[in-house]
């Protein structure tokens, strides 16, 4: 099992990755520590485990690698399709659907997302497949 496969919703690694979802600029570890409310030792250990997704040197900025960007695209695809589903099927307003989709995305499996893709094919045209994020 690769280190990437261990990044699942609820883990510190997932939470670190999601901080890049809205702003992909490099971040200071101290800023991540504050955002996530975790000790530096926990953050440092998680960053080391995320070496396939992030570039980081002690006391330097944390930057996304290509695989990190791909992982974020995968997460954003989940969020986007859930957003569309909430608006279309449940008549939830755009702003509420967006906020709720952020909360729900970590809990939707790739299998369920595939079903949403089938239901909303025009919204799913840009969705990419990232095998190492498949739910087993």
Coordinates of C-alpha atoms in Angstrom, one line a residue:
X1 CA 0.0 0.0 0.0
X2 CA 1.5 3.4 -1.0
X3 CA 1.5 6.4 1.3
X4 CA -1.0 8.1 -0.9
X5 CA -3.6 5.3 -0.3
X6 CA -3.5 6.2 3.4
X7 CA -4.9 9.6 2.7
X8 CA -8.6 9.2 3.5
X9 CA -11.2 11.6 4.8
X10 CA -10.7 12.3 8.5
X11 CA -6.9 12.0 8.4
X12 CA -4.6 14.9 9.0
X13 CA -3.1 14.3 5.5
X14 CA -6.6 14.8 3.9
X15 CA -7.2 18.0 6.0
X16 CA -3.8 19.4 4.9
X17 CA -4.6 18.6 1.2
X18 CA -8.0 20.3 1.5
X19 CA -6.4 23.6 2.7
X20 CA -5.0 23.9 -0.8
X21 CA -8.4 23.4 -2.4
X22 CA -9.3 27.1 -2.5
X23 CA -5.8 28.6 -2.6
X24 CA -3.1 26.5 -4.2
X25 CA -0.3 28.9 -3.2
X26 CA 2.6 27.6 -1.1
X27 CA 1.8 27.8 2.6
X28 CA 3.9 28.2 5.7
X29 CA 3.8 25.2 8.1
X30 CA 2.9 27.6 10.9
X31 CA -0.2 28.7 9.0
X32 CA -1.2 25.1 8.4
X33 CA -0.8 24.4 12.1
X34 CA -3.1 27.3 13.0
X35 CA -5.7 26.4 10.4
X36 CA -5.8 22.8 11.4
X37 CA -5.3 23.3 15.1
X38 CA -2.7 20.5 15.4
X39 CA 0.8 20.4 17.0
X40 CA 3.9 21.0 14.9
X41 CA 5.1 17.5 15.5
X42 CA 1.8 16.0 14.0
X43 CA 2.0 18.4 11.1
X44 CA 5.7 17.6 10.4
X45 CA 5.0 13.8 10.5
X46 CA 2.0 14.2 8.1
X47 CA 4.0 16.4 5.7
X48 CA 6.7 13.8 5.6
X49 CA 4.2 11.1 4.8
X50 CA 2.8 13.3 2.0
X51 CA 6.1 13.5 0.1
X52 CA 4.4 12.1 -3.1
X53 CA 1.9 15.0 -3.1
X54 CA 3.7 17.9 -1.5
X55 CA 7.2 19.4 -1.6
X56 CA 8.4 20.5 1.8
X57 CA 11.7 21.1 3.5
X58 CA 11.9 21.9 7.2
X59 CA 11.4 25.6 7.9
X60 CA 10.4 26.1 4.2
X61 CA 7.1 26.5 2.4
X62 CA 4.7 23.6 1.6
X63 CA 4.0 23.4 -2.1
X64 CA 1.8 21.1 -4.2
X65 CA 3.5 18.6 -6.5
X66 CA 1.8 17.4 -9.7
X67 CA 0.2 14.4 -7.9
X68 CA -1.0 16.8 -5.2
X69 CA -2.8 18.9 -7.8
X70 CA -4.3 15.8 -9.3
X71 CA -5.5 14.7 -5.9
X72 CA -7.1 18.1 -5.4
X73 CA -8.8 17.9 -8.8
X74 CA -10.3 14.6 -7.7
X75 CA -11.6 16.1 -4.4
X76 CA -13.0 19.1 -6.3
X77 CA -14.8 16.8 -8.8
X78 CA -16.5 15.1 -5.9
X79 CA -17.5 18.4 -4.5
X80 CA -18.8 19.8 -7.8
X81 CA -21.0 16.8 -8.6
X82 CA -22.5 16.8 -5.1
X83 CA -23.2 20.5 -5.5
X84 CA -25.0 19.9 -8.8
X85 CA -27.0 17.0 -7.3
X86 CA -28.1 19.2 -4.3
X87 CA -29.2 22.0 -6.5
X88 CA -30.9 19.9 -9.2
X89 CA -32.5 17.1 -7.1
X90 CA -33.2 18.8 -3.9
X91 CA -33.7 22.4 -5.1
X92 CA -31.2 23.8 -2.7
X93 CA -29.9 27.3 -3.5
X94 CA -26.5 27.6 -5.1
X95 CA -24.7 29.1 -2.0
X96 CA -26.1 26.5 0.4
X97 CA -25.4 23.6 -2.1
X98 CA -21.8 24.8 -2.4
X99 CA -21.3 24.9 1.4
X100 CA -23.0 21.6 2.0
X101 CA -21.0 19.9 -0.9
X102 CA -17.8 20.9 0.9
X103 CA -19.0 19.1 4.0
X104 CA -20.3 16.1 2.2
X105 CA -17.6 15.4 -0.4
X106 CA -15.3 13.5 2.0
X107 CA -18.1 11.0 2.7
X108 CA -19.1 10.2 -0.8
X109 CA -17.3 7.1 -2.3
X110 CA -16.0 7.1 -5.8
X111 CA -18.7 4.5 -6.6
X112 CA -21.4 7.0 -5.6
X113 CA -19.7 9.8 -7.5
X114 CA -19.7 7.6 -10.6
X115 CA -23.4 7.2 -10.2
X116 CA -23.8 11.0 -10.1
X117 CA -21.6 11.2 -13.2
X118 CA -24.1 8.9 -14.9
X119 CA -27.0 11.0 -13.8
X120 CA -25.4 14.3 -14.7
X121 CA -23.2 13.5 -17.7
X122 CA -22.8 17.1 -18.9
X123 CA -21.5 18.2 -15.5
X124 CA -19.2 15.2 -15.4
X125 CA -17.4 15.7 -18.7
X126 CA -14.2 17.1 -17.1
X127 CA -14.1 14.6 -14.2
X128 CA -10.8 12.7 -14.1
X129 CA -10.0 9.3 -12.8
X130 CA -7.3 9.0 -10.1
X131 CA -6.9 5.3 -9.3
X132 CA -5.1 5.7 -6.0
X133 CA -8.1 7.6 -4.6
X134 CA -10.6 4.8 -5.4
X135 CA -12.4 3.5 -2.4
X136 CA -12.0 -0.2 -1.8

